[in-house]
CSV table of C-alpha atoms in Angstrom, one decimal:
chain,number,residue,atom,x,y,z
W,267,MET,CA,-21.6,-30.6,-18.4
W,268,ASN,CA,-21.9,-27.8,-20.1
W,269,ASN,CA,-17.7,-25.3,-19.4
W,270,GLN,CA,-19.2,-22.4,-17.3
W,271,VAL,CA,-20.6,-25.0,-14.7
W,272,GLU,CA,-17.1,-27.0,-14.9
W,273,THR,CA,-15.3,-24.1,-14.0
W,274,ALA,CA,-17.6,-22.7,-11.3
W,275,LEU,CA,-17.3,-25.9,-9.3
W,276,ALA,CA,-13.4,-26.1,-9.8
W,277,ARG,CA,-12.9,-22.6,-8.8
W,278,MET,CA,-15.5,-23.4,-5.3
W,279,GLY,CA,-13.7,-26.5,-4.9
W,280,VAL,CA,-16.6,-29.0,-5.5
W,281,PRO,CA,-16.0,-32.5,-6.3
W,282,LEU,CA,-18.0,-34.2,-8.9
W,283,PRO,CA,-19.9,-36.1,-7.8
W,284,SER,CA,-19.8,-40.3,-8.6
W,285,PRO,CA,-22.8,-41.9,-8.2
W,286,GLY,CA,-23.3,-45.2,-7.0
W,287,GLY,CA,-26.5,-47.1,-4.9
W,288,ALA,CA,-29.7,-48.3,-6.6
W,289,LYS,CA,-31.2,-44.8,-7.6
W,290,THR,CA,-29.6,-41.9,-8.5
W,291,LEU,CA,-30.4,-38.4,-9.8
W,292,VAL,CA,-29.8,-36.3,-12.9
W,293,SER,CA,-29.8,-32.6,-12.2
W,294,ARG,CA,-30.3,-31.3,-15.8
W,295,SER,CA,-30.4,-27.7,-16.9
W,296,PRO,CA,-33.5,-25.7,-18.3
W,297,ILE,CA,-31.3,-23.1,-20.6
W,298,ASP,CA,-31.2,-27.0,-23.4
W,299,GLY,CA,-31.8,-29.9,-21.2
W,300,GLY,CA,-28.4,-31.0,-20.7
W,301,ALA,CA,-26.9,-32.9,-17.9
W,302,LEU,CA,-24.8,-31.0,-15.6
W,303,ALA,CA,-24.9,-33.8,-13.0
W,304,GLU,CA,-25.9,-37.0,-11.5
W,305,PHE,CA,-26.4,-37.8,-7.8
W,306,ALA,CA,-26.9,-40.9,-5.8
W,307,MET,CA,-29.8,-40.0,-4.2
W,308,ALA,CA,-30.2,-41.2,0.0
W,309,ASP,CA,-32.0,-44.1,1.1
W,310,ALA,CA,-33.8,-44.3,4.4
W,311,ALA,CA,-31.1,-45.8,6.0
W,312,GLN,CA,-29.1,-42.8,4.7
W,313,VAL,CA,-31.2,-40.0,6.0
W,314,ASP,CA,-31.5,-41.3,9.3
W,315,ALA,CA,-27.9,-41.5,9.7
W,316,ALA,CA,-27.8,-37.6,8.5
W,317,VAL,CA,-30.1,-37.3,11.3
W,318,ASP,CA,-28.2,-39.1,13.8
W,319,ARG,CA,-24.9,-37.1,13.2
W,320,ALA,CA,-27.5,-33.8,13.3
W,321,ALA,CA,-28.7,-34.5,16.9
W,322,ASP,CA,-25.0,-35.9,18.0
W,323,ALA,CA,-23.7,-32.2,16.3
W,324,PHE,CA,-26.5,-30.6,18.5
W,325,ARG,CA,-25.3,-31.7,22.0
W,326,ARG,CA,-22.4,-30.1,21.3
W,327,TRP,CA,-23.1,-27.2,19.0
W,328,ARG,CA,-26.2,-25.3,21.9
W,329,VAL,CA,-23.2,-25.0,24.8
W,330,VAL,CA,-20.7,-23.3,21.7
W,331,PRO,CA,-21.4,-19.7,22.5
W,332,ALA,CA,-24.0,-17.3,20.1
W,333,PRO,CA,-21.3,-15.1,19.2
W,334,VAL,CA,-19.1,-17.6,18.2
W,335,ARG,CA,-21.5,-19.0,15.8
W,336,GLY,CA,-22.0,-16.0,14.5
W,337,GLU,CA,-18.5,-15.8,13.5
W,338,PHE,CA,-18.9,-19.4,12.2
W,339,VAL,CA,-21.9,-17.6,9.9
W,340,ARG,CA,-19.5,-14.7,9.2
W,341,ARG,CA,-16.8,-17.0,7.8
W,342,PHE,CA,-19.2,-18.7,6.3
W,343,GLY,CA,-20.4,-15.5,4.4
W,344,GLU,CA,-17.6,-14.7,3.0
W,345,GLN,CA,-16.8,-17.3,1.3
W,346,LEU,CA,-20.3,-16.7,-0.5
W,347,ARG,CA,-19.1,-13.4,-0.8
W,348,THR,CA,-15.7,-15.1,-2.5
W,349,HIS,CA,-18.1,-17.1,-4.8
W,350,LYS,CA,-20.5,-15.0,-5.9
W,351,GLN,CA,-20.3,-15.2,-9.6
W,352,ASP,CA,-19.4,-18.7,-9.2
W,353,LEU,CA,-22.6,-20.2,-7.5
W,354,ALA,CA,-24.6,-17.9,-9.0
W,355,THR,CA,-23.4,-19.1,-12.7
W,356,LEU,CA,-24.5,-23.2,-10.6
W,357,VAL,CA,-28.4,-20.6,-10.6
W,358,SER,CA,-28.0,-19.7,-13.9
W,359,HIS,CA,-28.0,-23.3,-15.2
W,360,GLU,CA,-29.6,-24.8,-13.3
W,361,ALA,CA,-32.8,-23.1,-12.4
W,362,GLY,CA,-32.6,-20.8,-14.9
W,363,LYS,CA,-32.1,-17.5,-13.6
W,364,ILE,CA,-31.3,-15.1,-15.4
W,365,THR,CA,-27.3,-13.7,-14.0
W,366,GLN,CA,-28.3,-10.8,-12.5
W,367,GLU,CA,-31.4,-12.8,-10.3
W,368,ALA,CA,-28.9,-15.7,-10.0
W,369,LEU,CA,-26.0,-12.9,-8.2
W,370,GLY,CA,-29.3,-11.2,-6.5
W,371,GLU,CA,-29.7,-14.5,-5.1
W,372,VAL,CA,-26.9,-15.2,-3.6
W,373,GLN,CA,-26.3,-11.2,-2.3
W,374,GLU,CA,-30.0,-12.4,-0.3
W,375,MET,CA,-27.3,-15.4,1.2
W,376,ILE,CA,-24.5,-12.7,1.9
W,377,ASP,CA,-27.3,-10.3,3.5
W,378,ILE,CA,-28.8,-13.3,5.9
W,379,CYS,CA,-25.3,-14.1,6.7
W,380,ASP,CA,-24.7,-9.8,7.0
W,381,PHE,CA,-28.1,-10.3,9.6
W,382,ALA,CA,-27.5,-13.6,10.9
W,383,VAL,CA,-24.1,-12.1,12.8
W,384,GLY,CA,-25.7,-9.1,14.6
W,385,LEU,CA,-28.1,-11.3,16.0
W,386,SER,CA,-26.0,-13.7,17.5
W,387,ARG,CA,-25.4,-10.7,20.1
W,388,GLN,CA,-29.7,-10.2,20.0
W,389,LEU,CA,-30.8,-13.9,21.1
W,390,TYR,CA,-32.8,-11.3,23.6
W,391,GLY,CA,-35.2,-13.1,26.5
W,392,LYS,CA,-37.3,-10.3,29.3
W,393,THR,CA,-37.1,-9.8,32.8
W,394,ILE,CA,-40.6,-9.0,33.9
W,395,ALA,CA,-42.6,-7.9,36.9
W,396,SER,CA,-42.9,-11.3,38.9
W,397,GLU,CA,-45.4,-11.0,41.6
W,398,ARG,CA,-43.9,-12.4,44.4
W,399,PRO,CA,-41.1,-10.4,46.7
W,400,GLY,CA,-38.3,-11.9,46.8
W,401,HIS,CA,-38.6,-13.5,42.9
W,402,ARG,CA,-37.1,-13.0,39.4
W,403,LEU,CA,-39.3,-13.8,37.0
W,404,ALA,CA,-37.6,-13.9,33.1
W,405,GLU,CA,-37.3,-15.3,29.7
W,406,GLN,CA,-34.5,-17.4,28.7
W,407,TRP,CA,-34.2,-18.7,25.0
W,408,HIS,CA,-32.5,-21.9,24.4
W,409,PRO,CA,-31.2,-24.2,20.8
W,410,LEU,CA,-34.1,-25.8,19.6
W,411,GLY,CA,-32.3,-28.4,17.8
W,412,PRO,CA,-31.4,-29.8,14.3
W,413,ILE,CA,-33.8,-29.0,11.8
W,414,GLY,CA,-35.0,-29.8,8.3
W,415,VAL,CA,-34.8,-27.5,5.7
W,416,ILE,CA,-37.2,-28.6,2.4
W,417,SER,CA,-36.6,-26.8,-0.2
W,418,ALA,CA,-37.9,-25.4,-4.0
W,419,PHE,CA,-35.9,-25.4,-7.1
W,420,ASN,CA,-37.6,-21.4,-8.2
W,421,PHE,CA,-34.5,-20.3,-5.1
W,422,PRO,CA,-32.2,-23.4,-4.6
W,423,VAL,CA,-29.5,-21.6,-3.1
W,424,ALA,CA,-31.4,-18.8,-0.7
W,425,VAL,CA,-34.3,-19.6,1.0
W,426,TRP,CA,-31.8,-22.3,2.9
W,427,ALA,CA,-29.3,-19.3,3.3
W,428,TRP,CA,-32.3,-18.0,5.2
W,429,ASN,CA,-32.7,-20.7,7.4
W,430,ALA,CA,-29.7,-22.2,8.0
W,431,ALA,CA,-27.8,-18.9,9.1
W,432,ILE,CA,-30.3,-17.9,11.6
W,433,ALA,CA,-30.7,-21.7,13.0
W,434,TRP,CA,-26.4,-21.9,12.8
W,435,VAL,CA,-26.6,-18.9,15.4
W,436,CYS,CA,-30.1,-20.1,17.2
W,437,GLY,CA,-27.6,-23.6,17.8
W,438,ASP,CA,-29.3,-25.6,15.8
W,439,PRO,CA,-27.4,-27.7,12.9
W,440,VAL,CA,-29.0,-28.3,9.6
W,441,LEU,CA,-30.2,-30.8,7.4
W,442,TRP,CA,-30.9,-29.2,3.8
W,443,LYS,CA,-33.2,-32.2,1.1
W,444,PRO,CA,-32.7,-29.2,-1.5
W,445,SER,CA,-35.4,-29.6,-4.8
W,446,GLU,CA,-34.7,-32.8,-7.5
W,447,LYS,CA,-33.7,-29.9,-9.8
W,448,THR,CA,-31.9,-28.1,-8.2
W,449,PRO,CA,-28.9,-31.0,-6.6
W,450,LEU,CA,-25.8,-29.3,-8.2
W,451,ALA,CA,-26.2,-26.0,-6.0
W,452,ALA,CA,-27.4,-27.3,-2.7
W,453,VAL,CA,-23.7,-29.2,-2.9
W,454,ALA,CA,-21.9,-26.5,-4.2
W,455,CYS,CA,-23.4,-24.8,-1.2
W,456,GLN,CA,-22.3,-27.3,0.9
W,457,THR,CA,-18.8,-27.3,0.0
W,458,LEU,CA,-18.3,-23.8,0.9
W,459,VAL,CA,-19.8,-25.0,4.4
W,460,GLU,CA,-17.5,-27.5,4.7
W,461,GLN,CA,-14.5,-25.7,3.5
W,462,THR,CA,-15.5,-23.0,6.6
W,463,MET,CA,-16.0,-25.3,8.7
W,464,ALA,CA,-11.9,-26.6,7.9
W,465,GLU,CA,-11.1,-23.3,9.6
W,466,SER,CA,-13.5,-23.4,12.3
W,467,PRO,CA,-12.1,-25.8,15.2
W,468,ASP,CA,-15.2,-24.9,17.4
W,469,VAL,CA,-18.1,-26.4,14.8
W,470,PRO,CA,-19.1,-30.0,14.7
W,471,PRO,CA,-19.4,-31.3,10.6
W,472,ALA,CA,-22.5,-31.9,11.2
W,473,ILE,CA,-23.9,-29.2,11.5
W,474,SER,CA,-24.7,-28.9,7.6
W,475,ARG,CA,-26.0,-31.9,5.6
W,476,VAL,CA,-27.7,-32.6,2.0
W,477,VAL,CA,-29.8,-34.8,1.8
W,478,ILE,CA,-31.0,-36.2,-2.3
W,479,GLY,CA,-33.6,-37.6,-2.5
W,480,ALA,CA,-37.2,-37.6,-4.1
W,481,ALA,CA,-40.7,-36.9,-2.1
W,482,ASP,CA,-40.3,-39.8,0.1
W,483,VAL,CA,-36.9,-38.1,1.5
W,484,GLY,CA,-38.4,-34.8,2.5
W,485,GLN,CA,-41.2,-37.0,4.5
W,486,ARG,CA,-38.8,-38.7,6.3
W,487,LEU,CA,-37.7,-36.2,7.9
W,488,ALA,CA,-40.9,-35.0,8.6
W,489,ALA,CA,-41.4,-37.7,10.0
W,490,SER,CA,-38.1,-37.9,12.4
W,491,ARG,CA,-39.2,-36.8,16.4
W,492,ARG,CA,-35.6,-35.8,16.8
W,493,LEU,CA,-36.2,-32.4,14.2
W,494,PRO,CA,-38.5,-30.3,16.2
W,495,LEU,CA,-38.6,-27.9,12.9
W,496,ILE,CA,-39.2,-28.4,9.2
W,497,SER,CA,-39.2,-25.6,7.4
W,498,ALA,CA,-40.3,-26.7,4.1
W,499,THR,CA,-41.0,-24.8,0.6
W,500,GLY,CA,-43.1,-25.1,-2.4
W,501,SER,CA,-46.6,-26.6,-3.2
W,502,VAL,CA,-50.0,-26.4,-1.6
W,503,ARG,CA,-50.0,-30.1,-1.6
W,504,MET,CA,-46.9,-30.6,-0.2
W,505,GLY,CA,-47.0,-28.8,2.3
W,506,ARG,CA,-49.9,-30.2,4.0
W,507,ALA,CA,-48.3,-33.5,3.2
W,508,VAL,CA,-45.6,-32.3,5.8
W,509,ALA,CA,-48.0,-30.6,8.1
W,510,GLN,CA,-50.0,-33.8,8.7
W,511,THR,CA,-46.7,-35.8,8.9
W,512,VAL,CA,-45.2,-33.3,11.4
W,513,ALA,CA,-48.5,-32.5,13.3
W,514,GLN,CA,-48.8,-36.6,13.7
W,515,ARG,CA,-46.1,-36.5,16.2
W,516,LEU,CA,-46.4,-32.0,17.6
W,517,GLY,CA,-43.5,-30.5,16.2
W,518,ARG,CA,-43.5,-27.1,14.1
W,519,SER,CA,-43.9,-26.7,10.8
W,520,LEU,CA,-43.1,-23.4,8.9
W,521,LEU,CA,-44.2,-23.6,6.0
W,522,GLU,CA,-43.8,-21.0,2.9
W,523,LEU,CA,-46.5,-22.2,0.1
W,524,GLY,CA,-48.7,-21.3,-2.6
W,525,GLY,CA,-48.9,-17.4,-3.3
W,526,ASN,CA,-51.6,-16.3,-6.5
W,527,ASN,CA,-50.2,-12.8,-5.5
W,528,GLY,CA,-52.8,-9.8,-6.5
W,529,MET,CA,-51.9,-5.7,-7.1
W,530,ILE,CA,-54.7,-2.7,-7.2
W,531,VAL,CA,-54.0,-0.2,-9.6
W,532,ALA,CA,-56.1,2.6,-8.6
W,533,PRO,CA,-56.8,5.9,-11.3
W,534,SER,CA,-54.1,7.7,-9.5
W,535,ALA,CA,-50.8,6.1,-10.1
W,536,ASP,CA,-48.4,6.6,-11.3
W,537,MET,CA,-48.3,4.5,-15.2
W,538,LYS,CA,-44.6,4.0,-15.5
W,539,LEU,CA,-43.5,3.3,-12.4
W,540,ALA,CA,-47.0,0.9,-12.8
W,541,VAL,CA,-45.4,-0.6,-15.7
W,542,ARG,CA,-41.7,-1.0,-14.4
W,543,SER,CA,-42.9,-2.8,-11.0
W,544,ILE,CA,-46.3,-5.0,-12.9
W,545,THR,CA,-43.6,-6.7,-15.9
W,546,PHE,CA,-40.3,-7.3,-13.5
W,547,SER,CA,-43.4,-8.8,-11.0
W,548,ALA,CA,-44.8,-10.7,-13.8
W,549,VAL,CA,-42.3,-11.9,-15.4
W,550,GLY,CA,-39.4,-12.3,-13.4
W,551,THR,CA,-37.6,-15.8,-13.5
W,552,CYS,CA,-40.3,-16.3,-15.5
W,553,GLY,CA,-43.1,-15.9,-13.2
W,554,GLN,CA,-41.4,-19.1,-11.3
W,555,ARG,CA,-41.0,-16.9,-7.7
W,556,CYS,CA,-43.4,-17.3,-5.3
W,557,THR,CA,-44.3,-13.7,-5.2
W,558,SER,CA,-44.9,-13.3,-8.7
W,559,LEU,CA,-47.3,-11.5,-9.5
W,560,ARG,CA,-50.8,-13.5,-11.0
W,561,ARG,CA,-53.4,-10.7,-10.5
W,562,LEU,CA,-53.4,-7.7,-11.7
W,563,ILE,CA,-56.6,-5.5,-10.6
W,564,VAL,CA,-57.0,-2.4,-12.7
W,565,HIS,CA,-59.7,1.0,-12.8
W,566,GLU,CA,-61.4,0.5,-15.4
W,567,THR,CA,-61.1,4.1,-15.5
W,568,ILE,CA,-56.9,3.2,-16.8
W,569,ALA,CA,-57.4,-0.5,-17.5
W,570,ASP,CA,-57.4,-0.2,-21.8
W,571,ASP,CA,-54.5,2.3,-21.4
W,572,LEU,CA,-52.3,0.0,-18.9
W,573,ARG,CA,-53.1,-3.5,-21.1
W,574,ASP,CA,-52.2,-1.7,-23.9
W,575,ARG,CA,-48.6,-0.3,-22.3
W,576,LEU,CA,-48.1,-3.9,-20.6
W,577,LEU,CA,-48.7,-5.5,-24.0
W,578,GLN,CA,-46.1,-3.3,-26.1
W,579,VAL,CA,-43.9,-4.1,-23.0
W,580,PHE,CA,-44.0,-7.8,-22.9
W,581,GLN,CA,-44.4,-7.7,-27.4
W,582,ARG,CA,-40.5,-6.8,-27.2
W,583,LEU,CA,-38.9,-8.7,-24.1
W,584,PRO,CA,-36.1,-10.4,-24.4
W,585,ILE,CA,-36.7,-14.0,-24.3
W,586,GLY,CA,-33.5,-16.5,-23.8
W,587,ASP,CA,-31.1,-18.1,-22.8
W,588,PRO,CA,-30.5,-16.7,-19.1
W,589,THR,CA,-26.8,-16.2,-19.4
W,590,VAL,CA,-26.4,-14.2,-22.0
W,591,GLU,CA,-26.0,-10.8,-20.9
W,592,ASP,CA,-29.1,-8.2,-22.3
W,593,THR,CA,-32.1,-12.0,-21.7
W,594,LEU,CA,-34.7,-10.1,-19.0
W,595,VAL,CA,-36.4,-14.1,-19.0
W,596,GLY,CA,-35.0,-17.4,-19.1
W,597,PRO,CA,-36.9,-20.1,-19.6
W,598,LEU,CA,-39.4,-22.1,-17.3
W,599,ILE,CA,-38.4,-25.0,-15.5
W,600,ASP,CA,-38.8,-28.4,-17.5
W,601,ALA,CA,-41.5,-29.3,-19.8
W,602,LEU,CA,-43.9,-30.0,-16.8
W,603,ALA,CA,-44.4,-26.3,-15.9
W,604,GLY,CA,-45.1,-26.0,-19.6
W,605,GLN,CA,-47.5,-28.1,-20.4
W,606,ALA,CA,-49.2,-26.2,-17.2
W,607,MET,CA,-49.0,-22.7,-18.3
W,608,ASP,CA,-51.1,-24.0,-21.8
W,609,ASP,CA,-52.9,-26.1,-19.8
W,610,ALA,CA,-53.7,-22.7,-17.7
W,611,LEU,CA,-53.9,-20.5,-20.7
W,612,ALA,CA,-57.1,-23.7,-22.2
W,613,ALA,CA,-58.7,-23.2,-18.6
W,614,ALA,CA,-59.0,-19.0,-18.6
W,615,LYS,CA,-59.8,-18.7,-22.3
W,616,ALA,CA,-62.3,-21.7,-22.0
W,617,GLN,CA,-64.2,-19.3,-19.1
W,618,GLY,CA,-64.2,-16.2,-21.1
W,619,GLY,CA,-60.6,-14.9,-21.0
W,620,VAL,CA,-59.0,-12.9,-24.0
W,621,VAL,CA,-55.1,-14.4,-24.0
W,622,HIS,CA,-52.6,-11.8,-25.5
W,623,GLY,CA,-49.7,-13.9,-25.8
W,624,GLY,CA,-48.1,-17.4,-23.8
W,625,GLY,CA,-47.4,-19.1,-27.3
W,626,ARG,CA,-43.9,-21.4,-27.4
W,627,VAL,CA,-40.4,-19.1,-28.4
W,628,THR,CA,-38.3,-21.5,-30.7
W,629,ARG,CA,-36.5,-18.3,-32.1
W,630,GLY,CA,-33.4,-16.8,-31.4
W,631,VAL,CA,-33.2,-19.3,-28.0
W,632,PRO,CA,-31.2,-22.6,-27.8
W,633,SER,CA,-32.9,-25.6,-28.1
W,634,GLY,CA,-34.0,-28.5,-25.7
W,635,GLY,CA,-35.2,-25.7,-23.4
W,636,VAL,CA,-38.9,-24.3,-22.9
W,637,TYR,CA,-39.4,-20.4,-23.8
W,638,VAL,CA,-42.8,-18.3,-24.1
W,639,GLN,CA,-43.5,-16.1,-24.0
W,640,PRO,CA,-45.5,-13.7,-21.0
W,641,ALA,CA,-48.8,-14.0,-21.3
W,642,LEU,CA,-51.8,-11.3,-20.2
W,643,VAL,CA,-54.9,-12.8,-20.2
W,644,GLU,CA,-58.4,-10.1,-19.9
W,645,ILE,CA,-61.0,-11.8,-17.7
W,646,ALA,CA,-63.5,-11.7,-15.1
W,647,ALA,CA,-62.9,-12.0,-11.6
W,648,ASP,CA,-65.5,-14.6,-11.4
W,649,ALA,CA,-63.3,-16.8,-13.2
W,650,PRO,CA,-62.8,-20.5,-11.3
W,651,ILE,CA,-58.9,-19.7,-13.1
W,652,LEU,CA,-57.9,-17.0,-10.7
W,653,GLN,CA,-58.2,-19.3,-8.0
W,654,GLN,CA,-55.4,-21.1,-8.2
W,655,GLU,CA,-51.6,-20.1,-8.6
W,656,THR,CA,-49.7,-20.9,-11.8
W,657,PHE,CA,-45.6,-20.8,-12.1
W,658,ALA,CA,-45.6,-19.2,-15.3
W,659,PRO,CA,-45.5,-15.8,-16.7
W,660,ILE,CA,-49.2,-15.1,-16.8
W,661,LEU,CA,-51.1,-12.6,-15.4
W,662,TYR,CA,-54.4,-12.0,-15.7
W,663,LEU,CA,-56.1,-8.5,-15.7
W,664,ILE,CA,-59.4,-7.9,-14.2
W,665,ARG,CA,-61.4,-4.4,-14.1
W,666,TYR,CA,-63.0,-3.2,-10.8
W,667,ASP,CA,-65.1,0.3,-10.2
W,668,ASP,CA,-64.9,0.6,-6.8
W,669,PHE,CA,-62.2,0.4,-3.9
W,670,GLN,CA,-64.4,-1.7,-1.1
W,671,GLN,CA,-64.4,-4.1,-4.7
W,672,ALA,CA,-60.9,-4.1,-5.7
W,673,ILE,CA,-60.0,-5.9,-2.0
W,674,GLU,CA,-63.2,-8.0,-1.9
W,675,ILE,CA,-61.6,-9.7,-5.6
W,676,HIS,CA,-58.0,-8.9,-4.3
W,677,ASN,CA,-58.6,-11.2,-0.9
W,678,GLY,CA,-61.2,-13.6,-2.6
W,679,VAL,CA,-58.6,-16.3,-3.5
W,680,PRO,CA,-56.8,-19.3,-0.6
W,681,GLN,CA,-53.7,-18.3,-0.8
W,682,GLY,CA,-52.1,-14.5,1.0
W,683,LEU,CA,-48.4,-14.1,1.0
W,684,ALA,CA,-47.2,-10.9,-1.3
W,685,SER,CA,-49.6,-8.1,-2.8
W,686,ALA,CA,-49.3,-4.5,-3.3
W,687,ILE,CA,-51.6,-1.1,-4.5
W,688,LEU,CA,-50.4,1.6,-7.0
W,689,THR,CA,-52.2,4.6,-6.0
W,690,SER,CA,-50.8,8.6,-5.8
W,691,ASP,CA,-54.0,8.7,-2.5
W,692,VAL,CA,-52.6,8.3,0.8
W,693,ARG,CA,-56.1,6.8,2.0
W,694,GLU,CA,-56.3,4.1,-0.3
W,695,ALA,CA,-52.6,3.5,0.8
W,696,GLU,CA,-53.4,2.5,4.5
W,697,ARG,CA,-56.9,1.3,4.2
W,698,PHE,CA,-54.1,-1.1,2.2
W,699,CYS,CA,-52.0,-2.1,4.7
W,700,SER,CA,-54.7,-1.5,7.9
W,701,PRO,CA,-56.5,-4.8,9.0
W,702,ALA,CA,-59.7,-4.1,6.2
W,703,GLY,CA,-57.0,-4.4,3.6
W,704,SER,CA,-55.0,-6.5,2.1
W,705,ASP,CA,-54.9,-10.3,4.2
W,706,CYS,CA,-51.6,-10.6,3.0
W,707,GLY,CA,-48.4,-11.4,5.3
W,708,ILE,CA,-46.2,-9.3,2.7
W,709,VAL,CA,-47.9,-5.5,2.0
W,710,ASN,CA,-46.5,-3.3,-0.7
W,711,VAL,CA,-47.0,0.1,-1.7
W,712,ASN,CA,-46.0,1.5,-4.7
W,713,ILE,CA,-43.8,-0.8,-5.1
W,714,GLY,CA,-43.8,-4.2,-6.8
W,715,THR,CA,-45.2,-8.0,-5.0
W,716,SER,CA,-41.6,-9.5,-5.7
W,717,GLY,CA,-38.3,-8.4,-3.7
W,718,ALA,CA,-38.5,-8.7,-0.3
W,719,GLU,CA,-35.7,-7.6,1.7
W,720,ILE,CA,-33.8,-10.3,4.3
W,721,GLY,CA,-34.2,-7.4,7.4
W,722,GLY,CA,-38.6,-8.2,7.6
W,723,ALA,CA,-40.0,-11.1,8.1
W,724,PHE,CA,-40.8,-13.6,4.7
W,725,GLY,CA,-43.8,-15.3,4.9
W,726,GLY,CA,-48.0,-15.1,4.2
W,727,GLU,CA,-51.4,-16.4,5.7
W,728,LYS,CA,-54.0,-18.9,4.6
W,729,ASP,CA,-52.7,-21.6,1.8
W,730,THR,CA,-49.9,-19.5,2.4
W,731,GLY,CA,-48.7,-21.6,5.2
W,732,GLY,CA,-48.2,-18.8,7.7
W,733,GLY,CA,-45.1,-19.1,8.0
W,734,ARG,CA,-42.2,-16.3,8.8
W,735,GLU,CA,-38.1,-17.0,8.2
W,736,SER,CA,-35.4,-14.5,7.2
W,737,GLY,CA,-35.7,-11.1,9.6
W,738,SER,CA,-37.4,-9.5,12.0
W,739,ASP,CA,-37.9,-12.2,15.0
W,740,ALA,CA,-38.6,-14.9,12.8
W,741,TRP,CA,-35.4,-17.0,14.8
W,742,LYS,CA,-38.1,-16.9,17.6
W,743,LEU,CA,-39.2,-20.1,15.4
W,744,TYR,CA,-35.4,-21.9,15.4
W,745,MET,CA,-35.6,-22.2,19.7
W,746,ARG,CA,-37.6,-23.1,22.8
W,747,ARG,CA,-38.3,-20.9,25.3
W,748,ALA,CA,-37.9,-21.4,29.0
W,749,THR,CA,-39.9,-19.0,31.8
W,750,ASN,CA,-37.1,-19.3,34.6
W,751,THR,CA,-38.7,-18.1,38.0
W,752,VAL,CA,-36.4,-17.4,40.7
W,753,ASN,CA,-36.5,-16.9,44.7
W,754,TYR,CA,-34.1,-15.3,46.0
W,755,SER,CA,-35.9,-14.9,49.5
W,756,ASP,CA,-35.9,-17.2,52.6
W,757,GLN,CA,-39.8,-17.0,52.3
W,758,LEU,CA,-42.2,-19.4,49.7
W,759,PRO,CA,-45.1,-16.8,48.4
W,760,LEU,CA,-47.3,-18.4,46.1
W,761,ALA,CA,-48.3,-17.2,42.7
W,762,GLN,CA,-52.4,-16.2,42.9
W,763,GLY,CA,-51.8,-15.2,46.8
W,764,VAL,CA,-52.9,-19.0,47.2
W,765,HIS,CA,-52.5,-20.4,50.8
W,766,PHE,CA,-51.0,-23.7,51.5
W,767,ASP,CA,-49.7,-23.5,55.0
W,768,LEU,CA,-48.1,-26.9,56.5
C-alpha cells in the first residue's frame, strides 16, 4: 500500500481491511497498477442481512424529526471538512484524479451536506383549496424507505454523498454498493459516517452501510422489494439491467447513465474562453466524467483556427502522476479503458476521421498506469462512432454552416446529459435553451459541459436515464407524497357534486 494512502487512512481512523470469505476484491491504483487494499465481497446472504438492518433502521429513523436528521448530516459535513485532504488523497490514488479535482469532489460532498441541512427544515407540502365546505385538502411528504445506491468509479464519493445526504434528511437509510474499482474510498466514507454516529445518540447505526461486490450485488439490491428506490450511476447497459429489475417489482429507479455531451461553438464565440472551457471539459478526469465533452460542433468559418489552438494546448498538457502538483491529466482507470480508446480511434479513422494525438504516454509517467495523449478527431456529422460514448479523452470536431443544422447534429445522439453553446448572440443562446434547442438535462451558455453545481438538479434525458439528483427539488424522489383530506364539518358533501343519500 502507498505511504500517502496509509497516512490518510490512519488520520481518518479507517481500519485496514482483513479480507475473508470465498471471494475477494483487490483495489488497484490506476497511477501504477499497484494494490491498495483487498476486500471480502458480500454474498447474497450478507446483502440480504444488510437490507434487513436498513429496514429496521428505517422504522426508527423515519420518526426522528427532520431537523434532527439534518443535524446529523451537519456533523458528517464537519467530518468531511476535517478530513478533506485525506479523503482527496484516496480519491487521487484510487480513481486517478488530479489533486485539484479530488479536492473539488470532496468539497462537493461538503456542499451537498450544507444544502441538505437547510433542506431538513424545508420539506414543504401544499395546502390546496378544497371544493367541499368545511374540508382541508393538503399534501404531506413522508420518508420513503431504505434506498440502494450503486455508484461508478469516476466520482467515487461525491455521487454517493448526493444521494446519502438528501436521503438521510428525508428519513431514509442508505445501502451503498460502490464501484469494484473504488471500494477503499467508500470504506473511508463509511468510517467517517460511523464516527459521526458515535456522537449522535438519535441515529440508528444501520442508516448507512457499504456492501462490496460485483454486478451480482447491485442486481440483488435492485431486486429487493424492501428498497423502494435504487439510484444507479454507470453505463447505459448497467442502467437498463437495473431498471428492468426494479420495474418488475414496481420500484423507483434514479438513473444517471451515458453522456456523449456536445458543445456548439458559434462564430461570435470568445475564442480564449472557448479554448479554456473546451480543454477542461474534454480532458478533465482524463475524459472519464459523465459530463465530459465528446462532440465539438464548430461553425466552418472558425473551425480551422479553433482546431489549431486546441492542438497546441493538447500537445503541451502536463500528463502523469495525478498527485504531482502541476499535472493536469492523470491516467485512465485501467487497461480496458485504454483498449476502448484505441478501438474508438481506430473506428473513427475507418469512418473517415482525421485523428490528431491519442497515443500512449510512456515517458515521465509512473510505470504500470495507462497514460494517454488527448485526441482530437475531425470527422463528419454522420459518422457512426459519434453515436457512442467512449470514456476517454477523445474530442470529435464536427463542422456546421447553419445554426439549425448545429442543433440537429447536437441532438442527434441517443444520450442527453450535458450540453453547451459558446456564443455572443443572445438569440442563439436563448434558442439553445428553448424547447426547440438542446434536448439535454443540463444546458449551459458560455461555459463548458463539466462542473455542475449542487444547487441544481443533476441528470439527463433519453439514454441518460431521466434521473435527477442533488439540488432543486430532487429530494422529492426520496420521499412519498400523501394527499390528506380532513373534514372538520358535521356534514358529508362528496366531491364532484355527487349525491349519495341514504
